[in-house]
mmCIF file of C-alpha atoms and ligand atoms in Angstrom:
data_model
loop_
_atom_site.group_PDB
_atom_site.id
_atom_site.type_symbol
_atom_site.label_atom_id
_atom_site.label_comp_id
_atom_site.label_asym_id
_atom_site.label_seq_id
_atom_site.Cartn_x
_atom_site.Cartn_y
_atom_site.Cartn_z
ATOM 1 C CA MET A 3 13.111 26.562 -4.240
ATOM 2 C CA TRP A 4 12.568 23.101 -5.733
ATOM 3 C CA ILE A 5 10.357 21.354 -3.201
ATOM 4 C CA ARG A 6 11.250 17.761 -2.250
ATOM 5 C CA ARG A 7 8.382 16.337 -4.246
ATOM 6 C CA ARG A 8 5.549 17.663 -6.401
ATOM 7 C CA LEU A 9 2.026 16.286 -6.327
ATOM 8 C CA ASP A 10 1.919 14.051 -9.384
ATOM 9 C CA ILE A 11 -1.371 15.313 -10.854
ATOM 10 C CA GLY A 12 -2.453 18.144 -13.166
ATOM 11 C CA TRP A 13 -5.262 20.670 -12.829
ATOM 12 C CA THR A 14 -7.414 18.962 -15.486
ATOM 13 C CA ASP A 15 -7.600 15.785 -13.405
ATOM 14 C CA ILE A 16 -8.314 17.765 -10.243
ATOM 15 C CA ALA A 17 -11.116 19.705 -11.960
ATOM 16 C CA TRP A 18 -12.495 16.460 -13.400
ATOM 17 C CA ALA A 19 -12.648 14.945 -9.907
ATOM 18 C CA TRP A 20 -14.377 18.066 -8.549
ATOM 19 C CA SER A 21 -17.042 17.705 -11.196
ATOM 20 C CA ARG A 22 -17.465 13.992 -10.346
ATOM 21 C CA CYS A 23 -18.114 14.991 -6.715
ATOM 22 C CA LEU A 24 -20.590 17.726 -7.629
ATOM 23 C CA PHE A 25 -22.345 16.107 -10.600
ATOM 24 C CA PRO A 26 -22.129 12.332 -10.231
ATOM 25 C CA THR A 27 -23.032 10.321 -13.341
ATOM 26 C CA ALA A 28 -24.192 6.747 -13.844
ATOM 27 C CA ALA A 29 -20.873 5.901 -15.524
ATOM 28 C CA ASP A 30 -19.011 6.644 -12.271
ATOM 29 C CA GLU A 31 -20.818 3.755 -10.596
ATOM 30 C CA GLY A 32 -19.092 1.329 -12.970
ATOM 31 C CA ALA A 33 -15.607 2.715 -12.228
ATOM 32 C CA ARG A 34 -14.829 0.132 -9.547
ATOM 33 C CA ARG A 35 -15.828 -2.811 -11.743
ATOM 34 C CA ARG A 36 -13.863 -1.490 -14.741
ATOM 35 C CA LEU A 37 -10.793 -0.653 -12.679
ATOM 36 C CA GLU A 38 -10.723 -4.008 -10.894
ATOM 37 C CA ALA A 39 -11.194 -5.842 -14.196
ATOM 38 C CA ALA A 40 -8.448 -3.867 -15.980
ATOM 39 C CA TRP A 41 -6.004 -4.147 -13.109
ATOM 40 C CA ALA A 42 -4.524 -7.555 -12.697
ATOM 41 C CA GLY A 43 -5.556 -9.960 -15.432
ATOM 42 C CA GLU A 44 -5.731 -13.441 -13.925
ATOM 43 C CA SER A 45 -5.590 -12.464 -10.261
ATOM 44 C CA ASP A 46 -8.281 -10.651 -8.304
ATOM 45 C CA ALA A 47 -8.104 -6.944 -7.512
ATOM 46 C CA VAL A 48 -9.937 -4.893 -4.899
ATOM 47 C CA ALA A 49 -10.060 -1.089 -4.851
ATOM 48 C CA CYS A 50 -9.539 0.278 -1.323
ATOM 49 C CA LEU A 51 -9.294 3.620 0.429
ATOM 50 C CA SER A 52 -5.532 3.241 1.005
ATOM 51 C CA VAL A 53 -2.780 0.634 1.116
ATOM 52 C CA ARG A 54 -3.127 0.625 4.874
ATOM 53 C CA THR A 55 -6.856 -0.108 4.471
ATOM 54 C CA GLY A 56 -6.104 -2.945 2.058
ATOM 55 C CA PHE A 57 -3.462 -4.397 4.378
ATOM 56 C CA ASP A 58 -5.855 -4.192 7.334
ATOM 57 C CA LEU A 59 -8.588 -5.947 5.300
ATOM 58 C CA LEU A 60 -6.137 -8.596 4.143
ATOM 59 C CA LEU A 61 -5.081 -9.365 7.724
ATOM 60 C CA ARG A 62 -8.712 -9.441 8.863
ATOM 61 C CA ALA A 63 -9.598 -11.857 6.078
ATOM 62 C CA LEU A 64 -6.594 -14.072 6.844
ATOM 63 C CA ALA A 65 -7.477 -14.201 10.567
ATOM 64 C CA LEU A 66 -4.051 -15.530 11.576
ATOM 65 C CA PRO A 67 -3.804 -16.916 15.134
ATOM 66 C CA PRO A 68 -2.830 -14.244 17.692
ATOM 67 C CA GLY A 69 0.924 -14.120 18.255
ATOM 68 C CA SER A 70 1.706 -15.209 14.689
ATOM 69 C CA GLU A 71 4.774 -13.529 13.261
ATOM 70 C CA VAL A 72 4.747 -11.364 10.175
ATOM 71 C CA LEU A 73 8.234 -10.877 8.733
ATOM 72 C CA MET A 74 8.514 -7.360 7.316
ATOM 73 C CA SER A 75 11.106 -5.256 5.483
ATOM 74 C CA ALA A 76 12.622 -3.256 8.336
ATOM 75 C CA LEU A 77 11.709 0.100 6.769
ATOM 76 C CA ASN A 78 8.169 1.217 6.045
ATOM 77 C CA VAL A 79 5.647 3.901 6.943
ATOM 78 C CA PRO A 80 4.749 3.561 10.636
ATOM 79 C CA GLY A 81 1.116 2.603 9.929
ATOM 80 C CA MET A 82 2.059 -0.717 8.315
ATOM 81 C CA PHE A 83 3.751 -1.940 11.513
ATOM 82 C CA ARG A 84 0.959 -0.603 13.709
ATOM 83 C CA ILE A 85 -1.690 -2.439 11.693
ATOM 84 C CA VAL A 86 0.126 -5.749 12.235
ATOM 85 C CA GLU A 87 0.251 -5.073 15.984
ATOM 86 C CA ALA A 88 -3.425 -4.066 16.019
ATOM 87 C CA HIS A 89 -4.251 -7.584 14.801
ATOM 88 C CA ASP A 90 -2.348 -9.097 17.756
ATOM 89 C CA LEU A 91 0.385 -10.231 15.396
ATOM 90 C CA VAL A 92 4.106 -9.688 15.878
ATOM 91 C CA PRO A 93 6.013 -7.716 13.238
ATOM 92 C CA VAL A 94 9.500 -9.231 12.868
ATOM 93 C CA PRO A 95 11.900 -6.887 11.097
ATOM 94 C CA LEU A 96 13.932 -8.102 8.127
ATOM 95 C CA ASP A 97 16.978 -5.888 7.993
ATOM 96 C CA LEU A 98 17.970 -4.475 4.598
ATOM 97 C CA GLY A 99 21.170 -4.338 2.599
ATOM 98 C CA PRO A 100 22.333 -1.288 0.608
ATOM 99 C CA SER A 101 20.170 -2.587 -2.259
ATOM 100 C CA LEU A 102 17.130 -1.992 -0.007
ATOM 101 C CA SER A 103 16.136 -5.691 -0.230
ATOM 102 C CA PRO A 104 16.105 -7.971 2.806
ATOM 103 C CA SER A 105 18.854 -10.506 2.262
ATOM 104 C CA PRO A 106 17.770 -14.171 2.121
ATOM 105 C CA GLU A 107 20.011 -14.909 5.139
ATOM 106 C CA PHE A 108 18.006 -12.465 7.274
ATOM 107 C CA VAL A 109 14.782 -14.103 6.133
ATOM 108 C CA CYS A 110 16.136 -17.580 6.917
ATOM 109 C CA ASP A 111 17.215 -16.493 10.401
ATOM 110 C CA ALA A 112 13.886 -14.840 11.129
ATOM 111 C CA ILE A 113 11.662 -17.803 10.262
ATOM 112 C CA THR A 114 10.223 -19.627 13.289
ATOM 113 C CA PRO A 115 7.312 -22.066 13.686
ATOM 114 C CA ARG A 116 5.106 -19.025 14.407
ATOM 115 C CA SER A 117 5.935 -17.242 11.094
ATOM 116 C CA ARG A 118 2.939 -16.919 8.779
ATOM 117 C CA ALA A 119 3.674 -14.173 6.248
ATOM 118 C CA ILE A 120 6.429 -12.031 4.711
ATOM 119 C CA VAL A 121 5.819 -8.418 3.696
ATOM 120 C CA VAL A 122 8.493 -7.074 1.352
ATOM 121 C CA ALA A 123 8.403 -3.355 0.537
ATOM 122 C CA HIS A 124 9.840 -2.048 -2.722
ATOM 123 C CA LEU A 125 11.332 1.119 -1.310
ATOM 124 C CA PHE A 126 11.923 4.515 -2.915
ATOM 125 C CA GLY A 127 11.515 3.077 -6.424
ATOM 126 C CA ALA A 128 14.161 0.377 -6.026
ATOM 127 C CA ARG A 129 13.067 -3.161 -6.873
ATOM 128 C CA ALA A 130 13.531 -5.596 -4.049
ATOM 129 C CA ASP A 131 15.025 -8.871 -5.280
ATOM 130 C CA LEU A 132 12.482 -11.563 -4.442
ATOM 131 C CA THR A 133 13.906 -14.653 -6.111
ATOM 132 C CA ALA A 134 15.352 -16.311 -3.023
ATOM 133 C CA ILE A 135 12.638 -14.960 -0.727
ATOM 134 C CA ARG A 136 9.900 -16.535 -2.880
ATOM 135 C CA ALA A 137 11.601 -19.894 -2.628
ATOM 136 C CA LEU A 138 11.861 -19.575 1.159
ATOM 137 C CA ALA A 139 8.210 -18.531 1.442
ATOM 138 C CA GLN A 140 7.176 -21.563 -0.567
ATOM 139 C CA GLU A 141 9.382 -23.933 1.376
ATOM 140 C CA HIS A 142 8.003 -22.743 4.734
ATOM 141 C CA GLY A 143 4.406 -22.225 3.611
ATOM 142 C CA LEU A 144 4.459 -18.456 4.243
ATOM 143 C CA LEU A 145 2.294 -15.932 2.425
ATOM 144 C CA LEU A 146 4.327 -13.470 0.389
ATOM 145 C CA ILE A 147 2.843 -9.965 0.356
ATOM 146 C CA GLU A 148 4.457 -7.240 -1.746
ATOM 147 C CA ASP A 149 4.123 -3.633 -0.623
ATOM 148 C CA ARG A 150 4.322 -1.841 -3.980
ATOM 149 C CA ALA A 151 3.020 1.481 -2.652
ATOM 150 C CA GLN A 152 6.009 3.209 -4.266
ATOM 151 C CA ALA A 153 6.242 1.075 -7.364
ATOM 152 C CA PHE A 154 3.300 1.694 -9.716
ATOM 153 C CA ASP A 155 4.599 1.998 -13.272
ATOM 154 C CA GLY A 156 1.569 1.281 -15.429
ATOM 155 C CA LEU A 157 -1.027 -1.344 -16.333
ATOM 156 C CA PRO A 158 -1.336 -4.302 -16.409
ATOM 157 C CA VAL A 159 -0.168 -5.133 -12.933
ATOM 158 C CA SER A 160 -0.158 -8.917 -12.890
ATOM 159 C CA LEU A 161 0.858 -10.658 -9.704
ATOM 160 C CA PRO A 162 4.262 -12.302 -10.142
ATOM 161 C CA ASP A 163 4.449 -16.085 -9.709
ATOM 162 C CA GLY A 164 4.995 -16.956 -6.092
ATOM 163 C CA SER A 165 3.516 -13.754 -4.626
ATOM 164 C CA ASP A 166 0.169 -14.044 -2.866
ATOM 165 C CA ALA A 167 -0.796 -10.380 -2.649
ATOM 166 C CA ALA A 168 0.430 -6.949 -3.718
ATOM 167 C CA LEU A 169 -0.578 -3.450 -2.648
ATOM 168 C CA TYR A 170 -0.372 -0.261 -4.742
ATOM 169 C CA SER A 171 -1.059 3.261 -3.471
ATOM 170 C CA PHE A 172 -2.592 6.314 -5.145
ATOM 171 C CA GLY A 173 -2.168 8.363 -1.971
ATOM 172 C CA THR A 174 -1.292 12.038 -2.077
ATOM 173 C CA ILE A 175 2.464 11.827 -2.474
ATOM 174 C CA LYS A 176 2.517 8.759 -4.699
ATOM 175 C CA THR A 177 3.015 8.427 -8.468
ATOM 176 C CA ALA A 178 -0.246 9.059 -10.392
ATOM 177 C CA THR A 179 -1.959 10.216 -7.213
ATOM 178 C CA ALA A 180 -5.755 10.209 -6.912
ATOM 179 C CA PHE A 181 -5.488 11.935 -3.488
ATOM 180 C CA GLY A 182 -6.223 8.603 -1.900
ATOM 181 C CA GLY A 183 -7.096 5.134 -3.045
ATOM 182 C CA ALA A 184 -5.180 1.888 -3.424
ATOM 183 C CA MET A 185 -5.361 -1.416 -5.237
ATOM 184 C CA LEU A 186 -4.967 -4.759 -3.502
ATOM 185 C CA THR A 187 -4.218 -7.737 -5.745
ATOM 186 C CA VAL A 188 -4.706 -11.249 -4.354
ATOM 187 C CA ARG A 189 -4.052 -14.604 -5.936
ATOM 188 C CA ASP A 190 -6.618 -16.673 -4.036
ATOM 189 C CA GLN A 191 -10.135 -15.965 -5.282
ATOM 190 C CA ALA A 192 -11.832 -17.096 -2.086
ATOM 191 C CA LEU A 193 -9.613 -14.736 -0.094
ATOM 192 C CA ALA A 194 -10.482 -11.884 -2.477
ATOM 193 C CA GLU A 195 -14.176 -12.577 -1.932
ATOM 194 C CA ARG A 196 -13.747 -12.493 1.854
ATOM 195 C CA ILE A 197 -11.898 -9.177 1.533
ATOM 196 C CA ARG A 198 -14.665 -7.770 -0.677
ATOM 197 C CA SER A 199 -17.393 -8.712 1.738
ATOM 198 C CA LEU A 200 -15.415 -7.279 4.675
ATOM 199 C CA GLU A 201 -14.891 -4.077 2.718
ATOM 200 C CA ARG A 202 -18.633 -3.803 2.051
ATOM 201 C CA THR A 203 -19.227 -3.637 5.825
ATOM 202 C CA LEU A 204 -17.004 -0.532 6.156
ATOM 203 C CA PRO A 205 -18.664 2.897 6.263
ATOM 204 C CA PRO A 206 -18.295 4.722 2.944
ATOM 205 C CA GLN A 207 -16.184 7.842 2.515
ATOM 206 C CA THR A 208 -18.766 10.442 1.380
ATOM 207 C CA ARG A 209 -18.185 12.359 -1.804
ATOM 208 C CA TRP A 210 -18.252 15.530 0.309
ATOM 209 C CA ALA A 211 -15.411 14.256 2.458
ATOM 210 C CA TYR A 212 -13.522 13.458 -0.734
ATOM 211 C CA LEU A 213 -14.312 16.908 -2.161
ATOM 212 C CA ALA A 214 -12.878 18.483 0.998
ATOM 213 C CA ARG A 215 -9.734 16.404 0.471
ATOM 214 C CA LEU A 216 -9.490 17.543 -3.142
ATOM 215 C CA LEU A 217 -9.778 21.183 -2.079
ATOM 216 C CA LYS A 218 -7.146 20.781 0.623
ATOM 217 C CA TYR A 219 -4.636 19.221 -1.752
ATOM 218 C CA ALA A 220 -5.402 21.686 -4.537
ATOM 219 C CA GLY A 221 -4.272 24.282 -2.003
ATOM 220 C CA ALA A 222 -1.164 22.211 -1.311
ATOM 221 C CA LYS A 223 -0.464 22.033 -5.049
ATOM 222 C CA VAL A 224 -0.570 25.831 -5.295
ATOM 223 C CA LEU A 225 1.825 26.142 -2.344
ATOM 224 C CA THR A 226 4.380 23.733 -3.735
ATOM 225 C CA GLY A 227 5.249 25.634 -6.911
ATOM 226 C CA GLN A 228 8.852 26.843 -7.119
ATOM 227 C CA ARG A 229 8.215 30.471 -6.068
ATOM 228 C CA THR A 230 5.287 29.893 -3.736
ATOM 229 C CA TYR A 231 7.203 27.217 -1.859
ATOM 230 C CA ALA A 232 10.126 29.569 -1.221
ATOM 231 C CA ALA A 233 7.610 32.118 0.131
ATOM 232 C CA LEU A 234 5.925 29.438 2.235
ATOM 233 C CA ARG A 235 9.212 28.453 3.872
ATOM 234 C CA LYS A 236 9.953 32.104 4.646
ATOM 235 C CA ALA A 237 6.504 32.601 6.145
ATOM 236 C CA PHE A 238 6.893 29.539 8.386
ATOM 237 C CA ASP A 239 10.371 30.668 9.482
ATOM 238 C CA TRP A 240 8.998 34.102 10.243
ATOM 239 C CA ALA A 241 6.202 32.635 12.357
ATOM 240 C CA GLY A 242 8.696 30.350 14.120
ATOM 241 C CA ARG A 243 6.891 27.237 12.829
ATOM 242 C CA ASP A 244 8.437 24.115 11.342
ATOM 243 C CA VAL A 245 7.467 23.781 7.694
ATOM 244 C CA ASP A 246 8.882 20.243 7.479
ATOM 245 C CA ALA A 247 6.712 18.956 10.320
ATOM 246 C CA TRP A 248 3.699 20.549 8.649
ATOM 247 C CA LEU A 249 4.446 18.968 5.269
ATOM 248 C CA GLN A 250 4.914 15.611 6.950
ATOM 249 C CA ARG A 251 1.479 15.856 8.542
ATOM 250 C CA VAL A 252 -0.156 16.889 5.263
ATOM 251 C CA ALA A 253 1.495 13.998 3.419
ATOM 252 C CA ALA A 254 0.568 11.368 6.035
ATOM 253 C CA GLY A 255 -3.063 11.545 4.903
ATOM 254 C CA PHE A 256 -4.569 10.186 8.112
ATOM 255 C CA PRO A 257 -4.051 11.441 11.668
ATOM 256 C CA ALA A 258 -1.708 9.006 13.437
ATOM 257 C CA GLU A 259 -3.747 8.888 16.667
ATOM 258 C CA GLN A 260 -6.895 7.547 15.019
ATOM 259 C CA LEU A 261 -5.248 5.582 12.253
ATOM 260 C CA LEU A 262 -7.523 2.532 12.386
ATOM 261 C CA ASN A 263 -10.766 4.519 12.482
ATOM 262 C CA ALA A 264 -9.561 6.728 9.661
ATOM 263 C CA ILE A 265 -8.513 3.936 7.305
ATOM 264 C CA ARG A 266 -11.523 1.680 7.890
ATOM 265 C CA HIS A 267 -13.694 3.181 5.152
ATOM 266 C CA ARG A 268 -14.706 2.335 1.608
ATOM 267 C CA PRO A 269 -13.465 4.851 -0.978
ATOM 268 C CA SER A 270 -16.127 7.186 -2.396
ATOM 269 C CA THR A 271 -17.296 6.728 -5.978
ATOM 270 C CA PRO A 272 -15.490 9.860 -7.290
ATOM 271 C CA ASN A 273 -12.270 8.687 -5.604
ATOM 272 C CA VAL A 274 -12.476 5.329 -7.395
ATOM 273 C CA ALA A 275 -13.416 7.120 -10.629
ATOM 274 C CA LEU A 276 -10.327 9.344 -10.430
ATOM 275 C CA MET A 277 -8.178 6.319 -9.666
ATOM 276 C CA GLU A 278 -9.570 4.590 -12.762
ATOM 277 C CA ARG A 279 -8.873 7.669 -14.869
ATOM 278 C CA ARG A 280 -5.292 8.031 -13.587
ATOM 279 C CA VAL A 281 -4.544 4.358 -14.121
ATOM 280 C CA GLN A 282 -6.091 4.152 -17.594
ATOM 281 C CA ARG A 283 -4.346 7.303 -18.774
ATOM 282 C CA PHE A 284 -0.997 6.586 -17.181
ATOM 283 C CA ASP A 285 1.733 7.128 -19.748
ATOM 284 C CA PRO A 286 4.551 4.558 -19.462
ATOM 285 C CA ALA A 287 6.775 6.908 -21.487
ATOM 286 C CA ARG A 288 6.747 9.287 -18.542
ATOM 287 C CA ALA A 289 7.862 6.573 -16.143
ATOM 288 C CA ASN A 290 10.608 5.741 -18.590
ATOM 289 C CA HIS A 291 11.687 9.365 -18.832
ATOM 290 C CA GLN A 292 11.898 9.585 -15.037
ATOM 291 C CA ARG A 293 13.959 6.392 -14.975
ATOM 292 C CA GLN A 294 16.409 7.764 -17.523
ATOM 293 C CA ARG A 295 16.819 11.111 -15.797
ATOM 294 C CA GLY A 296 17.426 9.328 -12.498
ATOM 295 C CA PHE A 297 19.958 7.083 -14.170
ATOM 296 C CA ARG A 298 21.774 10.090 -15.650
ATOM 297 C CA LEU A 299 21.747 11.925 -12.324
ATOM 298 C CA ALA A 300 23.209 8.833 -10.637
ATOM 299 C CA ALA A 301 25.893 8.617 -13.336
ATOM 300 C CA SER A 302 26.823 12.278 -13.022
ATOM 301 C CA LEU A 303 27.197 11.910 -9.252
ATOM 302 C CA GLY A 304 29.639 9.033 -9.723
ATOM 303 C CA HIS A 305 30.744 6.146 -7.516
ATOM 304 C CA ASP A 306 31.575 8.302 -4.506
ATOM 305 C CA PHE A 307 27.902 9.193 -4.180
ATOM 306 C CA PRO A 308 25.971 5.958 -4.604
ATOM 307 C CA VAL A 309 22.190 5.669 -4.859
ATOM 308 C CA ALA A 310 20.439 3.230 -2.516
ATOM 309 C CA GLY A 311 19.094 0.398 -4.646
ATOM 310 C CA ASP A 312 20.270 -0.832 -8.013
ATOM 311 C CA PRO A 313 20.208 2.061 -10.545
ATOM 312 C CA ALA A 314 19.641 -0.438 -13.367
ATOM 313 C CA THR A 315 16.211 -1.498 -12.064
ATOM 314 C CA HIS A 316 15.304 1.681 -10.166
ATOM 315 C CA THR A 317 12.182 3.630 -11.141
ATOM 316 C CA PHE A 318 13.546 6.702 -9.262
ATOM 317 C CA ASP A 319 10.191 7.305 -7.689
ATOM 318 C CA LEU A 320 12.502 8.973 -5.184
ATOM 319 C CA PHE A 321 16.234 9.648 -5.464
ATOM 320 C CA PRO A 322 17.824 8.173 -2.313
ATOM 321 C CA LEU A 323 21.453 9.290 -2.275
ATOM 322 C CA ARG A 324 23.801 7.764 0.316
ATOM 323 C CA LEU A 325 26.233 10.211 1.907
ATOM 324 C CA GLY A 326 28.860 10.380 4.639
ATOM 325 C CA ASN A 327 27.291 13.530 6.074
ATOM 326 C CA PRO A 328 23.839 14.073 4.602
ATOM 327 C CA ALA A 329 22.905 16.913 6.990
ATOM 328 C CA ALA A 330 25.754 19.113 5.700
ATOM 329 C CA VAL A 331 24.937 18.388 2.055
ATOM 330 C CA GLN A 332 21.279 19.065 2.809
ATOM 331 C CA ALA A 333 22.207 22.467 4.228
ATOM 332 C CA SER A 334 24.242 23.478 1.193
ATOM 333 C CA LEU A 335 21.568 22.217 -1.220
ATOM 334 C CA ARG A 336 18.909 24.211 0.650
ATOM 335 C CA LYS A 337 20.991 27.350 0.204
ATOM 336 C CA ALA A 338 21.189 26.634 -3.519
ATOM 337 C CA GLY A 339 17.408 26.198 -3.789
ATOM 338 C CA PHE A 340 17.034 22.418 -3.550
ATOM 339 C CA ASP A 341 14.796 21.103 -0.795
ATOM 340 C CA ALA A 342 16.444 17.713 -0.213
ATOM 341 C CA ILE A 343 15.185 15.832 2.846
ATOM 342 C CA MET A 344 16.369 13.177 5.247
ATOM 343 C CA ARG A 345 14.351 10.241 6.556
ATOM 344 C CA GLY A 346 11.032 11.236 4.954
ATOM 345 C CA SER A 347 8.066 9.445 6.509
ATOM 346 C CA MET A 348 9.775 6.072 6.975
ATOM 347 C CA THR A 349 10.498 4.384 10.279
ATOM 348 C CA THR A 350 12.199 1.164 11.253
ATOM 349 C CA ALA A 351 10.166 -1.782 12.485
ATOM 350 C CA PRO A 352 9.653 -2.047 16.233
ATOM 351 C CA CYS A 353 11.939 -4.647 17.823
ATOM 352 C CA SER A 354 10.632 -6.544 20.788
ATOM 353 C CA LYS A 355 12.415 -8.623 23.420
ATOM 354 C CA GLU A 356 10.897 -11.788 21.982
ATOM 355 C CA ASN A 357 12.520 -11.226 18.633
ATOM 356 C CA PRO A 358 16.129 -10.206 19.012
ATOM 357 C CA THR A 359 16.568 -9.382 15.306
ATOM 358 C CA THR A 360 18.228 -6.056 14.597
ATOM 359 C CA THR A 361 17.386 -3.183 12.313
ATOM 360 C CA SER A 362 20.870 -1.694 12.371
ATOM 361 C CA ASN A 363 21.299 -1.623 8.586
ATOM 362 C CA ALA A 364 17.922 0.030 8.162
ATOM 363 C CA GLU A 365 18.828 2.645 10.801
ATOM 364 C CA ARG A 366 22.098 3.207 9.024
ATOM 365 C CA LEU A 367 20.303 3.724 5.702
ATOM 366 C CA LEU A 368 17.976 6.271 7.321
ATOM 367 C CA ASP A 369 21.015 8.090 8.704
ATOM 368 C CA GLU A 370 22.917 8.033 5.408
ATOM 369 C CA ILE A 371 20.212 8.766 2.861
ATOM 370 C CA LEU A 372 19.380 12.201 1.531
ATOM 371 C CA PHE A 373 16.394 12.288 -0.850
ATOM 372 C CA LEU A 374 17.102 14.646 -3.736
ATOM 373 C CA PRO A 375 14.206 16.334 -5.555
ATOM 374 C CA LEU A 376 13.706 14.853 -9.033
ATOM 375 C CA TYR A 377 10.531 15.406 -11.054
ATOM 376 C CA PRO A 378 9.493 16.440 -14.571
ATOM 377 C CA ALA A 379 9.194 20.159 -13.774
ATOM 378 C CA MET A 380 12.932 20.361 -12.979
ATOM 379 C CA PRO A 381 14.947 21.200 -16.099
ATOM 380 C CA ASP A 382 18.092 19.199 -16.923
ATOM 381 C CA GLU A 383 20.333 22.205 -16.173
ATOM 382 C CA GLU A 384 18.963 22.329 -12.649
ATOM 383 C CA LEU A 385 19.696 18.639 -12.183
ATOM 384 C CA SER A 386 23.291 19.227 -13.309
ATOM 385 C CA ARG A 387 23.592 22.154 -10.947
ATOM 386 C CA MET A 388 22.269 20.004 -8.103
ATOM 387 C CA ALA A 389 24.750 17.219 -8.945
ATOM 388 C CA SER A 390 27.717 19.625 -8.947
ATOM 389 C CA MET A 391 26.589 21.110 -5.635
ATOM 390 C CA VAL A 392 26.664 17.602 -4.149
ATOM 391 C CA ARG A 393 30.042 16.741 -5.712
ATOM 392 C CA GLU A 394 31.591 20.013 -4.594
ATOM 393 C CA SER A 395 30.194 19.863 -1.091
ATOM 394 C CA GLY A 396 33.578 18.504 0.026
ATOM 395 C CA GLU A 397 31.892 16.053 2.311
ATOM 396 C CA PRO A 398 33.604 12.951 3.599
ATOM 397 C CA PRO A 399 32.925 9.842 1.508
ATOM 398 C CA LEU A 400 30.740 7.076 2.883
ATOM 399 C CA PRO A 401 32.409 5.129 5.681
ATOM 400 C CA GLU A 402 33.592 1.711 4.529
ATOM 401 C CA LYS A 403 31.776 -0.007 7.389
ATOM 402 C CA PRO A 404 30.697 -3.522 6.456
ATOM 403 C CA TRP A 405 26.964 -4.288 6.423
ATOM 404 C CA GLN A 406 25.710 -6.532 9.215
HETATM 405 C C1 PLP B 21 2.785 5.330 1.141
HETATM 406 C C2 PLP B 21 3.167 3.989 1.556
HETATM 407 C C3 PLP B 21 2.270 3.154 2.231
HETATM 408 C C4 PLP B 21 0.899 3.611 2.622
HETATM 409 O O1 PLP B 21 0.078 3.881 1.520
HETATM 410 P P1 PLP B 21 -1.368 4.524 1.781
HETATM 411 O O2 PLP B 21 -2.107 4.275 0.516
HETATM 412 O O3 PLP B 21 -1.146 5.959 2.067
HETATM 413 O O4 PLP B 21 -1.944 3.797 2.942
HETATM 414 C C5 PLP B 21 2.687 1.879 2.558
HETATM 415 N N1 PLP B 21 3.929 1.427 2.256
HETATM 416 C C6 PLP B 21 4.831 2.205 1.607
HETATM 417 C C7 PLP B 21 6.165 1.637 1.268
HETATM 418 C C8 PLP B 21 4.471 3.513 1.248
HETATM 419 O O5 PLP B 21 5.360 4.278 0.616
#
């Protein structure tokens, strides 16, 4: 069974990180400085425990007046919305089109005198189009924050003109994972300094806690091989347990109930050292290879089975296929050994009475999308077999409903 996603890290890197936990060296202490200096060129970069940590620090440093509105792409991991609410700010959803970008009209409609910032997420590897949104942010004096948790494709990662901050994740299920860790890039140096000094007040993650994490995910890596994963699913079925719920919990990284306590830490030195190693050794040719395989898979599926997002600029970090009846296709793919999933860990933004904006397109995307497995370990023949399974599934085409 081809699991939905493999951990994007090899045993050499895992063993290296173990040794950094057990036998720390003086060179490790410089990892943060080197990584932050290599990261973003002109802008300032701060290494954090996670994107959610970086976002929390950013909001703390900004200290926006309570009740301020933060306009956000309507789809994201639940923690991002909860962090905004925890700062007494109001998340205002920006609904998405089939390209996965919020359309400029939605942004225009959502802006009020209380708006302070826009958070645009680049989802599933698709590039959100920011041209018009940048202009609107400038015109209305709003901060533009890019959530690039799913969009790392190699150094250098300079901050585009017109963006004020960007967040990149090296969490467990992300590209070039370091089993935790994130980079926050900020344009304003004074703001970066405030974030740094806030981060220094956080309790550190110990290297033992990080070692425990490494051991846990090494176990997960063993279980997600092609044969072991099939056995794992059988074992869960046999025990009457839900393997998908379990995987979701493992991938979330932090327990949802104590999210804020869990994220408010500084990353341990070995965690930052592994992040530096992953970033410095990242091979852009691999990202390119993934892009081309995704592009070919999209082409072999044809127009009746469109990918969410523009295939021309997609990194295919994930392969989000839009279908008329994804549950049925999922069932037939499972039988054929492909563990495609629906919804993943994304949710739509909470809508409140005060802001009557809708998230109906985002809900529709969550209902239509099936994420196909696509990673280097899968041979081309398997990708072709997967594509023909989808084409032959005899499922109804996508409804021609207009987008809101
Ligand atoms: C994974 C993810 C996050 C959270 O990243 P962490 O580093 O795990 O906090 C935020 N936004 C998006 C779009 C993500 O995919």
